[in-house]
Amino acid sequence: MHEYPVTSEIVRVAAECAAEKKAARVIRIAIVVGELTGFIGDSIRMYFEAVSKGTPAEGAKLEIEYAAAELICISCRNTFRYHDYRLHCPFCGSTCRFSDSSRELYIKEIELEIMDISEVVI
Amino acid sequence: MSSEKISIMRSIFEENSRISGSIKEDLSARGILAVNILGSPGAGKTSCLTRIIDTLKAENVYAIEGDIETDIDTCTLKAMGIEAYQINTGGACHLDAPMVRAALDKMNPSGPGVLFIENVGNLICPVEFAVGEHLKLLVCSLTEGSDKPYKYPSAFMKADIILLNKCDLKPYLDFDSGFFYNGVCALNKTAPVFEVSGKTGEGFGEVVEWLGERIRR
């Protein structure tokens, strides 16, 4: 349920890119899901099939890369994975902050099928 | 036919954040402070909101209520004389900036004051989708357990103010306050935590004092 709107946005952006490049279709979409966002890759994949139907992204391969929920100690700068309710540094006991990557959800790359070979850079 | 790879590095929340920014700007220009109220279903968001409104002496109070179904909360607020607008998301588990934009176009709040946007009960996506707010107010409650900050760290990290509701039930629950506060402090150094009870009204004087300072700014 939580993944439906984000999947719609992925399809919208991919279709927008395809239109901009006058592409025949979208071949592949690579996304990065930060674990801390709480969004589940498998659910995005499930919605993707339905949401992309009838759009240039229909049939595209959806590649999902996960960014682990990683904590960075604000004192000793050590990094470690978040688990077992541990929010403090296991090395020095100081407070930590979550890495930016664990909090992000973004489209990394889109591959398009182009009718005419042309060099275009976004 | 050939293929072309485009590196776009585009946040999925980018479009929503852009609209949210324009709502915030528009409300700031009208002298309206927008407060996004977040919390699990049953945390007591509406009970806390009615207590805040009762205690608050703001000139103009507006409210947008987000629910999957029904206008029960909006009816409650309208009965208090509040200009309230209901958004039924029809299944979507959070409000987003375009929904709030459409609601504000209909409400057209003019005078300076405060706008409360009560989000759909959920601690996942409402945290990621900004709706034009200046502040995020998180309502959690004793009955949800003391491990909430550890299970939903993003909600606690992004909150500007946290209300720990249902404190009147403290004698009957095994709520581990130390564990809860340790988690909150590790995640958020600036948000104050107010212990309140929507049932008895306890603690809302301090909440309103904190909010009042920001409404007047």
mmCIF file with all atom_site columns, N, CA and C in Angstrom, chain A residues 1-2 5-6 9-10 12-13 16 21 27-28 36-37 39 82 85 87-88 95-96 98 103 105-115 117 120 122, chain B residues 1-13 15 68 91-94 122 124-125 128-129 147 150-151 153-154 157-158 179 182-183 186-187 189:
data_model
loop_
_atom_site.group_PDB
_atom_site.id
_atom_site.type_symbol
_atom_site.label_atom_id
_atom_site.label_alt_id
_atom_site.label_comp_id
_atom_site.label_asym_id
_atom_site.label_entity_id
_atom_site.label_seq_id
_atom_site.pdbx_PDB_ins_code
_atom_site.Cartn_x
_atom_site.Cartn_y
_atom_site.Cartn_z
_atom_site.occupancy
_atom_site.B_iso_or_equiv
_atom_site.pdbx_formal_charge
_atom_site.auth_seq_id
_atom_site.auth_comp_id
_atom_site.auth_asym_id
_atom_site.auth_atom_id
_atom_site.pdbx_PDB_model_num
ATOM 1   N N  . MET A 1 1   ? 0.831   -1.212 0.000   1.00 0.00 ? 1   MET A N  1
ATOM 2   C CA . MET A 1 1   ? 0.000   0.000  0.000   1.00 0.00 ? 1   MET A CA 1
ATOM 3   C C  . MET A 1 1   ? 0.866   1.263  0.000   1.00 0.00 ? 1   MET A C  1
ATOM 4   N N  . HIS A 1 2   ? 1.880   1.289  0.868   1.00 0.00 ? 2   HIS A N  1
ATOM 5   C CA . HIS A 1 2   ? 2.740   2.481  0.963   1.00 0.00 ? 2   HIS A CA 1
ATOM 6   C C  . HIS A 1 2   ? 3.515   2.723  -0.331  1.00 0.00 ? 2   HIS A C  1
ATOM 7   N N  . PRO A 1 5   ? 2.099   5.037  -4.356  1.00 0.00 ? 5   PRO A N  1
ATOM 8   C CA . PRO A 1 5   ? 2.406   6.393  -4.864  1.00 0.00 ? 5   PRO A CA 1
ATOM 9   C C  . PRO A 1 5   ? 3.852   6.546  -5.336  1.00 0.00 ? 5   PRO A C  1
ATOM 10  N N  . VAL A 1 6   ? 4.788   5.909  -4.655  1.00 0.00 ? 6   VAL A N  1
ATOM 11  C CA . VAL A 1 6   ? 6.182   6.069  -5.095  1.00 0.00 ? 6   VAL A CA 1
ATOM 12  C C  . VAL A 1 6   ? 6.403   5.346  -6.421  1.00 0.00 ? 6   VAL A C  1
ATOM 13  N N  . GLU A 1 9   ? 5.184   7.502  -9.190  1.00 0.00 ? 9   GLU A N  1
ATOM 14  C CA . GLU A 1 9   ? 6.133   8.576  -9.482  1.00 0.00 ? 9   GLU A CA 1
ATOM 15  C C  . GLU A 1 9   ? 7.303   8.044  -10.318 1.00 0.00 ? 9   GLU A C  1
ATOM 16  N N  . ILE A 1 10  ? 7.746   6.832  -10.036 1.00 0.00 ? 10  ILE A N  1
ATOM 17  C CA . ILE A 1 10  ? 8.828   6.224  -10.828 1.00 0.00 ? 10  ILE A CA 1
ATOM 18  C C  . ILE A 1 10  ? 8.376   6.100  -12.288 1.00 0.00 ? 10  ILE A C  1
ATOM 19  N N  . ARG A 1 12  ? 5.976   7.770  -13.766 1.00 0.00 ? 12  ARG A N  1
ATOM 20  C CA . ARG A 1 12  ? 5.765   9.112  -14.334 1.00 0.00 ? 12  ARG A CA 1
ATOM 21  C C  . ARG A 1 12  ? 7.092   9.714  -14.821 1.00 0.00 ? 12  ARG A C  1
ATOM 22  N N  . VAL A 1 13  ? 8.120   9.611  -13.986 1.00 0.00 ? 13  VAL A N  1
ATOM 23  C CA . VAL A 1 13  ? 9.430   10.172 -14.341 1.00 0.00 ? 13  VAL A CA 1
ATOM 24  C C  . VAL A 1 13  ? 10.003  9.434  -15.557 1.00 0.00 ? 13  VAL A C  1
ATOM 25  N N  . GLU A 1 16  ? 8.214   10.499 -18.634 1.00 0.00 ? 16  GLU A N  1
ATOM 26  C CA . GLU A 1 16  ? 8.622   11.872 -18.956 1.00 0.00 ? 16  GLU A CA 1
ATOM 27  C C  . GLU A 1 16  ? 9.977   11.864 -19.678 1.00 0.00 ? 16  GLU A C  1
ATOM 28  N N  . LYS A 1 21  ? 13.159  12.288 -24.775 1.00 0.00 ? 21  LYS A N  1
ATOM 29  C CA . LYS A 1 21  ? 14.169  11.732 -25.698 1.00 0.00 ? 21  LYS A CA 1
ATOM 30  C C  . LYS A 1 21  ? 13.527  11.113 -26.946 1.00 0.00 ? 21  LYS A C  1
ATOM 31  N N  . ILE A 1 27  ? 13.709  0.612  -21.352 1.00 0.00 ? 27  ILE A N  1
ATOM 32  C CA . ILE A 1 27  ? 14.245  -0.754 -21.255 1.00 0.00 ? 27  ILE A CA 1
ATOM 33  C C  . ILE A 1 27  ? 14.470  -1.141 -19.790 1.00 0.00 ? 27  ILE A C  1
ATOM 34  N N  . ARG A 1 28  ? 14.997  -0.175 -19.013 1.00 0.00 ? 28  ARG A N  1
ATOM 35  C CA . ARG A 1 28  ? 15.425  -0.503 -17.657 1.00 0.00 ? 28  ARG A CA 1
ATOM 36  C C  . ARG A 1 28  ? 15.346  0.739  -16.769 1.00 0.00 ? 28  ARG A C  1
ATOM 37  N N  . LEU A 1 36  ? 15.891  2.848  5.570   1.00 0.00 ? 36  LEU A N  1
ATOM 38  C CA . LEU A 1 36  ? 15.209  3.626  6.596   1.00 0.00 ? 36  LEU A CA 1
ATOM 39  C C  . LEU A 1 36  ? 13.901  4.252  6.109   1.00 0.00 ? 36  LEU A C  1
ATOM 40  N N  . THR A 1 37  ? 13.723  4.346  4.808   1.00 0.00 ? 37  THR A N  1
ATOM 41  C CA . THR A 1 37  ? 12.487  4.939  4.283   1.00 0.00 ? 37  THR A CA 1
ATOM 42  C C  . THR A 1 37  ? 11.295  4.046  4.591   1.00 0.00 ? 37  THR A C  1
ATOM 43  N N  . PHE A 1 39  ? 10.208  1.685  2.713   1.00 0.00 ? 39  PHE A N  1
ATOM 44  C CA . PHE A 1 39  ? 9.578   1.180  1.499   1.00 0.00 ? 39  PHE A CA 1
ATOM 45  C C  . PHE A 1 39  ? 10.196  -0.167 1.120   1.00 0.00 ? 39  PHE A C  1
ATOM 46  N N  . TYR A 1 82  ? 22.439  -0.694 11.524  1.00 0.00 ? 82  TYR A N  1
ATOM 47  C CA . TYR A 1 82  ? 21.446  -0.541 12.590  1.00 0.00 ? 82  TYR A CA 1
ATOM 48  C C  . TYR A 1 82  ? 20.728  -1.866 12.837  1.00 0.00 ? 82  TYR A C  1
ATOM 49  N N  . TYR A 1 85  ? 17.933  -2.515 18.119  1.00 0.00 ? 85  TYR A N  1
ATOM 50  C CA . TYR A 1 85  ? 17.611  -1.289 18.864  1.00 0.00 ? 85  TYR A CA 1
ATOM 51  C C  . TYR A 1 85  ? 18.842  -0.490 19.281  1.00 0.00 ? 85  TYR A C  1
ATOM 52  N N  . LEU A 1 87  ? 21.190  2.414  18.933  1.00 0.00 ? 87  LEU A N  1
ATOM 53  C CA . LEU A 1 87  ? 21.319  3.721  18.291  1.00 0.00 ? 87  LEU A CA 1
ATOM 54  C C  . LEU A 1 87  ? 22.609  4.422  18.719  1.00 0.00 ? 87  LEU A C  1
ATOM 55  N N  . HIS A 1 88  ? 23.352  3.771  19.634  1.00 0.00 ? 88  HIS A N  1
ATOM 56  C CA . HIS A 1 88  ? 24.610  4.354  20.096  1.00 0.00 ? 88  HIS A CA 1
ATOM 57  C C  . HIS A 1 88  ? 25.800  3.556  19.561  1.00 0.00 ? 88  HIS A C  1
ATOM 58  N N  . THR A 1 95  ? 26.563  9.166  20.491  1.00 0.00 ? 95  THR A N  1
ATOM 59  C CA . THR A 1 95  ? 25.372  9.240  19.652  1.00 0.00 ? 95  THR A CA 1
ATOM 60  C C  . THR A 1 95  ? 25.778  9.092  18.184  1.00 0.00 ? 95  THR A C  1
ATOM 61  N N  . CYS A 1 96  ? 24.856  8.554  17.400  1.00 0.00 ? 96  CYS A N  1
ATOM 62  C CA . CYS A 1 96  ? 25.137  8.351  15.971  1.00 0.00 ? 96  CYS A CA 1
ATOM 63  C C  . CYS A 1 96  ? 24.074  9.056  15.133  1.00 0.00 ? 96  CYS A C  1
ATOM 64  N N  . PHE A 1 98  ? 22.033  8.567  11.208  1.00 0.00 ? 98  PHE A N  1
ATOM 65  C CA . PHE A 1 98  ? 21.865  7.664  10.080  1.00 0.00 ? 98  PHE A CA 1
ATOM 66  C C  . PHE A 1 98  ? 22.519  8.270  8.838   1.00 0.00 ? 98  PHE A C  1
ATOM 67  N N  . ARG A 1 103 ? 18.459  6.995  4.023   1.00 0.00 ? 103 ARG A N  1
ATOM 68  C CA . ARG A 1 103 ? 17.197  7.741  4.111   1.00 0.00 ? 103 ARG A CA 1
ATOM 69  C C  . ARG A 1 103 ? 16.672  8.158  2.747   1.00 0.00 ? 103 ARG A C  1
ATOM 70  N N  . LEU A 1 105 ? 15.452  7.686  -1.410  1.00 0.00 ? 105 LEU A N  1
ATOM 71  C CA . LEU A 1 105 ? 14.735  6.837  -2.356  1.00 0.00 ? 105 LEU A CA 1
ATOM 72  C C  . LEU A 1 105 ? 14.803  7.590  -3.675  1.00 0.00 ? 105 LEU A C  1
ATOM 73  N N  . TYR A 1 106 ? 15.574  7.067  -4.614  1.00 0.00 ? 106 TYR A N  1
ATOM 74  C CA . TYR A 1 106 ? 15.735  7.829  -5.848  1.00 0.00 ? 106 TYR A CA 1
ATOM 75  C C  . TYR A 1 106 ? 15.929  6.954  -7.081  1.00 0.00 ? 106 TYR A C  1
ATOM 76  N N  . ILE A 1 107 ? 15.699  7.568  -8.233  1.00 0.00 ? 107 ILE A N  1
ATOM 77  C CA . ILE A 1 107 ? 15.917  6.877  -9.504  1.00 0.00 ? 107 ILE A CA 1
ATOM 78  C C  . ILE A 1 107 ? 17.352  7.185  -9.893  1.00 0.00 ? 107 ILE A C  1
ATOM 79  N N  . LYS A 1 108 ? 18.128  6.120  -10.090 1.00 0.00 ? 108 LYS A N  1
ATOM 80  C CA . LYS A 1 108 ? 19.545  6.294  -10.373 1.00 0.00 ? 108 LYS A CA 1
ATOM 81  C C  . LYS A 1 108 ? 19.783  6.421  -11.875 1.00 0.00 ? 108 LYS A C  1
ATOM 82  N N  . GLU A 1 109 ? 19.152  5.529  -12.613 1.00 0.00 ? 109 GLU A N  1
ATOM 83  C CA . GLU A 1 109 ? 19.431  5.490  -14.042 1.00 0.00 ? 109 GLU A CA 1
ATOM 84  C C  . GLU A 1 109 ? 18.220  4.960  -14.810 1.00 0.00 ? 109 GLU A C  1
ATOM 85  N N  . ILE A 1 110 ? 18.054  5.505  -16.004 1.00 0.00 ? 110 ILE A N  1
ATOM 86  C CA . ILE A 1 110 ? 16.978  5.017  -16.877 1.00 0.00 ? 110 ILE A CA 1
ATOM 87  C C  . ILE A 1 110 ? 17.596  4.689  -18.228 1.00 0.00 ? 110 ILE A C  1
ATOM 88  N N  . GLU A 1 111 ? 17.285  3.504  -18.737 1.00 0.00 ? 111 GLU A N  1
ATOM 89  C CA . GLU A 1 111 ? 17.796  3.136  -20.055 1.00 0.00 ? 111 GLU A CA 1
ATOM 90  C C  . GLU A 1 111 ? 16.635  3.138  -21.046 1.00 0.00 ? 111 GLU A C  1
ATOM 91  N N  . LEU A 1 112 ? 16.862  3.824  -22.152 1.00 0.00 ? 112 LEU A N  1
ATOM 92  C CA . LEU A 1 112 ? 15.782  3.995  -23.131 1.00 0.00 ? 112 LEU A CA 1
ATOM 93  C C  . LEU A 1 112 ? 16.143  3.365  -24.471 1.00 0.00 ? 112 LEU A C  1
ATOM 94  N N  . GLU A 1 113 ? 15.109  2.939  -25.172 1.00 0.00 ? 113 GLU A N  1
ATOM 95  C CA . GLU A 1 113 ? 15.328  2.457  -26.538 1.00 0.00 ? 113 GLU A CA 1
ATOM 96  C C  . GLU A 1 113 ? 15.059  3.629  -27.470 1.00 0.00 ? 113 GLU A C  1
ATOM 97  N N  . ILE A 1 114 ? 16.103  4.045  -28.161 1.00 0.00 ? 114 ILE A N  1
ATOM 98  C CA . ILE A 1 114 ? 16.017  5.238  -29.003 1.00 0.00 ? 114 ILE A CA 1
ATOM 99  C C  . ILE A 1 114 ? 15.934  4.816  -30.469 1.00 0.00 ? 114 ILE A C  1
ATOM 100 N N  . MET A 1 115 ? 15.064  5.487  -31.210 1.00 0.00 ? 115 MET A N  1
ATOM 101 C CA . MET A 1 115 ? 14.903  5.111  -32.620 1.00 0.00 ? 115 MET A CA 1
ATOM 102 C C  . MET A 1 115 ? 16.084  5.567  -33.472 1.00 0.00 ? 115 MET A C  1
ATOM 103 N N  . ILE A 1 117 ? 19.980  7.159  -33.530 1.00 0.00 ? 117 ILE A N  1
ATOM 104 C CA . ILE A 1 117 ? 21.145  7.335  -32.670 1.00 0.00 ? 117 ILE A CA 1
ATOM 105 C C  . ILE A 1 117 ? 21.442  8.835  -32.572 1.00 0.00 ? 117 ILE A C  1
ATOM 106 N N  . VAL A 1 120 ? 22.531  12.721 -26.612 1.00 0.00 ? 120 VAL A N  1
ATOM 107 C CA . VAL A 1 120 ? 21.834  13.686 -25.777 1.00 0.00 ? 120 VAL A CA 1
ATOM 108 C C  . VAL A 1 120 ? 22.213  13.433 -24.321 1.00 0.00 ? 120 VAL A C  1
ATOM 109 N N  . ILE A 1 122 ? 21.481  14.509 -20.274 1.00 0.00 ? 122 ILE A N  1
ATOM 110 C CA . ILE A 1 122 ? 20.631  15.256 -19.330 1.00 0.00 ? 122 ILE A CA 1
ATOM 111 C C  . ILE A 1 122 ? 21.531  15.811 -18.246 1.00 0.00 ? 122 ILE A C  1
ATOM 112 N N  . MET B 2 1   ? 17.592  1.094  -34.196 1.00 0.00 ? 1   MET B N  1
ATOM 113 C CA . MET B 2 1   ? 17.322  1.186  -32.755 1.00 0.00 ? 1   MET B CA 1
ATOM 114 C C  . MET B 2 1   ? 18.630  1.141  -31.951 1.00 0.00 ? 1   MET B C  1
ATOM 115 N N  . SER B 2 2   ? 18.691  1.938  -30.926 1.00 0.00 ? 2   SER B N  1
ATOM 116 C CA . SER B 2 2   ? 19.840  1.892  -30.027 1.00 0.00 ? 2   SER B CA 1
ATOM 117 C C  . SER B 2 2   ? 19.335  2.177  -28.624 1.00 0.00 ? 2   SER B C  1
ATOM 118 N N  . SER B 2 3   ? 20.188  1.952  -27.666 1.00 0.00 ? 3   SER B N  1
ATOM 119 C CA . SER B 2 3   ? 19.736  2.263  -26.314 1.00 0.00 ? 3   SER B CA 1
ATOM 120 C C  . SER B 2 3   ? 20.589  3.383  -25.736 1.00 0.00 ? 3   SER B C  1
ATOM 121 N N  . GLU B 2 4   ? 19.973  4.100  -24.812 1.00 0.00 ? 4   GLU B N  1
ATOM 122 C CA . GLU B 2 4   ? 20.686  5.211  -24.185 1.00 0.00 ? 4   GLU B CA 1
ATOM 123 C C  . GLU B 2 4   ? 20.464  5.160  -22.683 1.00 0.00 ? 4   GLU B C  1
ATOM 124 N N  . LYS B 2 5   ? 21.547  5.222  -21.930 1.00 0.00 ? 5   LYS B N  1
ATOM 125 C CA . LYS B 2 5   ? 21.422  5.209  -20.467 1.00 0.00 ? 5   LYS B CA 1
ATOM 126 C C  . LYS B 2 5   ? 21.463  6.642  -19.960 1.00 0.00 ? 5   LYS B C  1
ATOM 127 N N  . ILE B 2 6   ? 20.521  6.967  -19.143 1.00 0.00 ? 6   ILE B N  1
ATOM 128 C CA . ILE B 2 6   ? 20.505  8.326  -18.591 1.00 0.00 ? 6   ILE B CA 1
ATOM 129 C C  . ILE B 2 6   ? 20.669  8.249  -17.080 1.00 0.00 ? 6   ILE B C  1
ATOM 130 N N  . SER B 2 7   ? 21.705  8.881  -16.593 1.00 0.00 ? 7   SER B N  1
ATOM 131 C CA . SER B 2 7   ? 21.932  8.958  -15.148 1.00 0.00 ? 7   SER B CA 1
ATOM 132 C C  . SER B 2 7   ? 21.116  10.121 -14.640 1.00 0.00 ? 7   SER B C  1
ATOM 133 N N  . ILE B 2 8   ? 20.094  9.865  -13.846 1.00 0.00 ? 8   ILE B N  1
ATOM 134 C CA . ILE B 2 8   ? 19.298  11.036 -13.443 1.00 0.00 ? 8   ILE B CA 1
ATOM 135 C C  . ILE B 2 8   ? 19.371  11.352 -11.946 1.00 0.00 ? 8   ILE B C  1
ATOM 136 N N  . MET B 2 9   ? 19.646  10.385 -11.117 1.00 0.00 ? 9   MET B N  1
ATOM 137 C CA . MET B 2 9   ? 19.774  10.617 -9.669  1.00 0.00 ? 9   MET B CA 1
ATOM 138 C C  . MET B 2 9   ? 18.639  11.522 -9.159  1.00 0.00 ? 9   MET B C  1
ATOM 139 N N  . ARG B 2 10  ? 17.432  11.129 -9.471  1.00 0.00 ? 10  ARG B N  1
ATOM 140 C CA . ARG B 2 10  ? 16.322  12.004 -9.111  1.00 0.00 ? 10  ARG B CA 1
ATOM 141 C C  . ARG B 2 10  ? 15.506  11.417 -7.961  1.00 0.00 ? 10  ARG B C  1
ATOM 142 N N  . SER B 2 11  ? 15.357  12.181 -6.907  1.00 0.00 ? 11  SER B N  1
ATOM 143 C CA . SER B 2 11  ? 14.592  11.728 -5.755  1.00 0.00 ? 11  SER B CA 1
ATOM 144 C C  . SER B 2 11  ? 13.142  11.517 -6.169  1.00 0.00 ? 11  SER B C  1
ATOM 145 N N  . ILE B 2 12  ? 12.563  10.458 -5.662  1.00 0.00 ? 12  ILE B N  1
ATOM 146 C CA . ILE B 2 12  ? 11.171  10.152 -5.990  1.00 0.00 ? 12  ILE B CA 1
ATOM 147 C C  . ILE B 2 12  ? 10.232  11.166 -5.333  1.00 0.00 ? 12  ILE B C  1
ATOM 148 N N  . PHE B 2 13  ? 10.735  11.867 -4.337  1.00 0.00 ? 13  PHE B N  1
ATOM 149 C CA . PHE B 2 13  ? 9.904   12.862 -3.645  1.00 0.00 ? 13  PHE B CA 1
ATOM 150 C C  . PHE B 2 13  ? 10.085  14.273 -4.208  1.00 0.00 ? 13  PHE B C  1
ATOM 151 N N  . GLU B 2 15  ? 9.161   16.023 -6.941  1.00 0.00 ? 15  GLU B N  1
ATOM 152 C CA . GLU B 2 15  ? 8.005   16.791 -7.419  1.00 0.00 ? 15  GLU B CA 1
ATOM 153 C C  . GLU B 2 15  ? 7.113   17.200 -6.246  1.00 0.00 ? 15  GLU B C  1
ATOM 154 N N  . ILE B 2 68  ? -8.545  7.915  5.174   1.00 0.00 ? 68  ILE B N  1
ATOM 155 C CA . ILE B 2 68  ? -8.855  7.067  4.029   1.00 0.00 ? 68  ILE B CA 1
ATOM 156 C C  . ILE B 2 68  ? -10.358 7.172  3.728   1.00 0.00 ? 68  ILE B C  1
ATOM 157 N N  . GLY B 2 91  ? -7.942  5.237  0.008   1.00 0.00 ? 91  GLY B N  1
ATOM 158 C CA . GLY B 2 91  ? -7.010  4.103  -0.019  1.00 0.00 ? 91  GLY B CA 1
ATOM 159 C C  . GLY B 2 91  ? -5.567  4.525  0.167   1.00 0.00 ? 91  GLY B C  1
ATOM 160 N N  . ALA B 2 92  ? -5.210  5.710  -0.308  1.00 0.00 ? 92  ALA B N  1
ATOM 161 C CA . ALA B 2 92  ? -3.813  6.146  -0.166  1.00 0.00 ? 92  ALA B CA 1
ATOM 162 C C  . ALA B 2 92  ? -3.512  6.380  1.314   1.00 0.00 ? 92  ALA B C  1
ATOM 163 N N  . CYS B 2 93  ? -2.320  5.970  1.726   1.00 0.00 ? 93  CYS B N  1
ATOM 164 C CA . CYS B 2 93  ? -2.020  5.935  3.158   1.00 0.00 ? 93  CYS B CA 1
ATOM 165 C C  . CYS B 2 93  ? -1.350  7.200  3.683   1.00 0.00 ? 93  CYS B C  1
ATOM 166 N N  . HIS B 2 94  ? -1.328  8.256  2.892   1.00 0.00 ? 94  HIS B N  1
ATOM 167 C CA . HIS B 2 94  ? -0.767  9.521  3.375   1.00 0.00 ? 94  HIS B CA 1
ATOM 168 C C  . HIS B 2 94  ? -1.336  10.664 2.542   1.00 0.00 ? 94  HIS B C  1
ATOM 169 N N  . ASN B 2 122 ? -0.359  6.724  10.211  1.00 0.00 ? 122 ASN B N  1
ATOM 170 C CA . ASN B 2 122 ? 0.665   5.900  9.559   1.00 0.00 ? 122 ASN B CA 1
ATOM 171 C C  . ASN B 2 122 ? 2.012   6.541  9.891   1.00 0.00 ? 122 ASN B C  1
ATOM 172 N N  . ILE B 2 124 ? 4.939   5.689  8.254   1.00 0.00 ? 124 ILE B N  1
ATOM 173 C CA . ILE B 2 124 ? 5.914   5.449  7.192   1.00 0.00 ? 124 ILE B CA 1
ATOM 174 C C  . ILE B 2 124 ? 5.904   6.589  6.170   1.00 0.00 ? 124 ILE B C  1
ATOM 175 N N  . CYS B 2 125 ? 4.979   6.546  5.206   1.00 0.00 ? 125 CYS B N  1
ATOM 176 C CA . CYS B 2 125 ? 5.059   7.550  4.128   1.00 0.00 ? 125 CYS B CA 1
ATOM 177 C C  . CYS B 2 125 ? 4.721   8.993  4.518   1.00 0.00 ? 125 CYS B C  1
ATOM 178 N N  . GLU B 2 128 ? 7.741   11.015 4.747   1.00 0.00 ? 128 GLU B N  1
ATOM 179 C CA . GLU B 2 128 ? 8.523   11.324 3.540   1.00 0.00 ? 128 GLU B CA 1
ATOM 180 C C  . GLU B 2 128 ? 7.846   12.362 2.642   1.00 0.00 ? 128 GLU B C  1
ATOM 181 N N  . PHE B 2 129 ? 6.518   12.446 2.698   1.00 0.00 ? 129 PHE B N  1
ATOM 182 C CA . PHE B 2 129 ? 5.797   13.366 1.816   1.00 0.00 ? 129 PHE B CA 1
ATOM 183 C C  . PHE B 2 129 ? 5.446   14.657 2.564   1.00 0.00 ? 129 PHE B C  1
ATOM 184 N N  . ASP B 2 147 ? 9.051   1.101  22.353  1.00 0.00 ? 147 ASP B N  1
ATOM 185 C CA . ASP B 2 147 ? 10.038  0.848  21.285  1.00 0.00 ? 147 ASP B CA 1
ATOM 186 C C  . ASP B 2 147 ? 9.754   1.599  19.996  1.00 0.00 ? 147 ASP B C  1
ATOM 187 N N  . TYR B 2 150 ? 12.607  3.284  18.006  1.00 0.00 ? 150 TYR B N  1
ATOM 188 C CA . TYR B 2 150 ? 13.560  2.344  17.402  1.00 0.00 ? 150 TYR B CA 1
ATOM 189 C C  . TYR B 2 150 ? 12.963  1.690  16.158  1.00 0.00 ? 150 TYR B C  1
ATOM 190 N N  . LYS B 2 151 ? 11.633  1.534  16.162  1.00 0.00 ? 151 LYS B N  1
ATOM 191 C CA . LYS B 2 151 ? 10.984  0.876  15.024  1.00 0.00 ? 151 LYS B CA 1
ATOM 192 C C  . LYS B 2 151 ? 10.713  1.835  13.878  1.00 0.00 ? 151 LYS B C  1
ATOM 193 N N  . PRO B 2 153 ? 12.409  5.074  13.196  1.00 0.00 ? 153 PRO B N  1
ATOM 194 C CA . PRO B 2 153 ? 13.359  6.165  13.485  1.00 0.00 ? 153 PRO B CA 1
ATOM 195 C C  . PRO B 2 153 ? 13.131  7.425  12.659  1.00 0.00 ? 153 PRO B C  1
ATOM 196 N N  . SER B 2 154 ? 12.741  7.272  11.390  1.00 0.00 ? 154 SER B N  1
ATOM 197 C CA . SER B 2 154 ? 12.572  8.462  10.542  1.00 0.00 ? 154 SER B CA 1
ATOM 198 C C  . SER B 2 154 ? 11.535  9.422  11.111  1.00 0.00 ? 154 SER B C  1
ATOM 199 N N  . MET B 2 157 ? 13.101  11.229 13.918  1.00 0.00 ? 157 MET B N  1
ATOM 200 C CA . MET B 2 157 ? 14.187  12.109 13.476  1.00 0.00 ? 157 MET B CA 1
ATOM 201 C C  . MET B 2 157 ? 13.654  13.402 12.890  1.00 0.00 ? 157 MET B C  1
ATOM 202 N N  . LYS B 2 158 ? 12.552  13.296 12.162  1.00 0.00 ? 158 LYS B N  1
ATOM 203 C CA . LYS B 2 158 ? 12.060  14.465 11.432  1.00 0.00 ? 158 LYS B CA 1
ATOM 204 C C  . LYS B 2 158 ? 11.065  15.320 12.217  1.00 0.00 ? 158 LYS B C  1
ATOM 205 N N  . PHE B 2 179 ? 13.850  3.718  28.183  1.00 0.00 ? 179 PHE B N  1
ATOM 206 C CA . PHE B 2 179 ? 14.124  3.159  26.859  1.00 0.00 ? 179 PHE B CA 1
ATOM 207 C C  . PHE B 2 179 ? 13.565  4.096  25.780  1.00 0.00 ? 179 PHE B C  1
ATOM 208 N N  . ASN B 2 182 ? 15.635  7.442  25.735  1.00 0.00 ? 182 ASN B N  1
ATOM 209 C CA . ASN B 2 182 ? 16.979  7.206  25.184  1.00 0.00 ? 182 ASN B CA 1
ATOM 210 C C  . ASN B 2 182 ? 16.919  7.160  23.662  1.00 0.00 ? 182 ASN B C  1
ATOM 211 N N  . GLY B 2 183 ? 15.911  6.476  23.148  1.00 0.00 ? 183 GLY B N  1
ATOM 212 C CA . GLY B 2 183 ? 15.738  6.374  21.696  1.00 0.00 ? 183 GLY B CA 1
ATOM 213 C C  . GLY B 2 183 ? 15.467  7.729  21.076  1.00 0.00 ? 183 GLY B C  1
ATOM 214 N N  . ALA B 2 186 ? 18.587  9.925  21.133  1.00 0.00 ? 186 ALA B N  1
ATOM 215 C CA . ALA B 2 186 ? 19.613  9.507  20.173  1.00 0.00 ? 186 ALA B CA 1
ATOM 216 C C  . ALA B 2 186 ? 19.242  9.949  18.764  1.00 0.00 ? 186 ALA B C  1
ATOM 217 N N  . LEU B 2 187 ? 17.958  9.999  18.479  1.00 0.00 ? 187 LEU B N  1
ATOM 218 C CA . LEU B 2 187 ? 17.521  10.310 17.109  1.00 0.00 ? 187 LEU B CA 1
ATOM 219 C C  . LEU B 2 187 ? 17.298  11.798 16.875  1.00 0.00 ? 187 LEU B C  1
ATOM 220 N N  . LYS B 2 189 ? 17.836  15.624 18.752  1.00 0.00 ? 189 LYS B N  1
ATOM 221 C CA . LYS B 2 189 ? 18.367  16.396 19.889  1.00 0.00 ? 189 LYS B CA 1
ATOM 222 C C  . LYS B 2 189 ? 17.556  17.657 20.164  1.00 0.00 ? 189 LYS B C  1
#
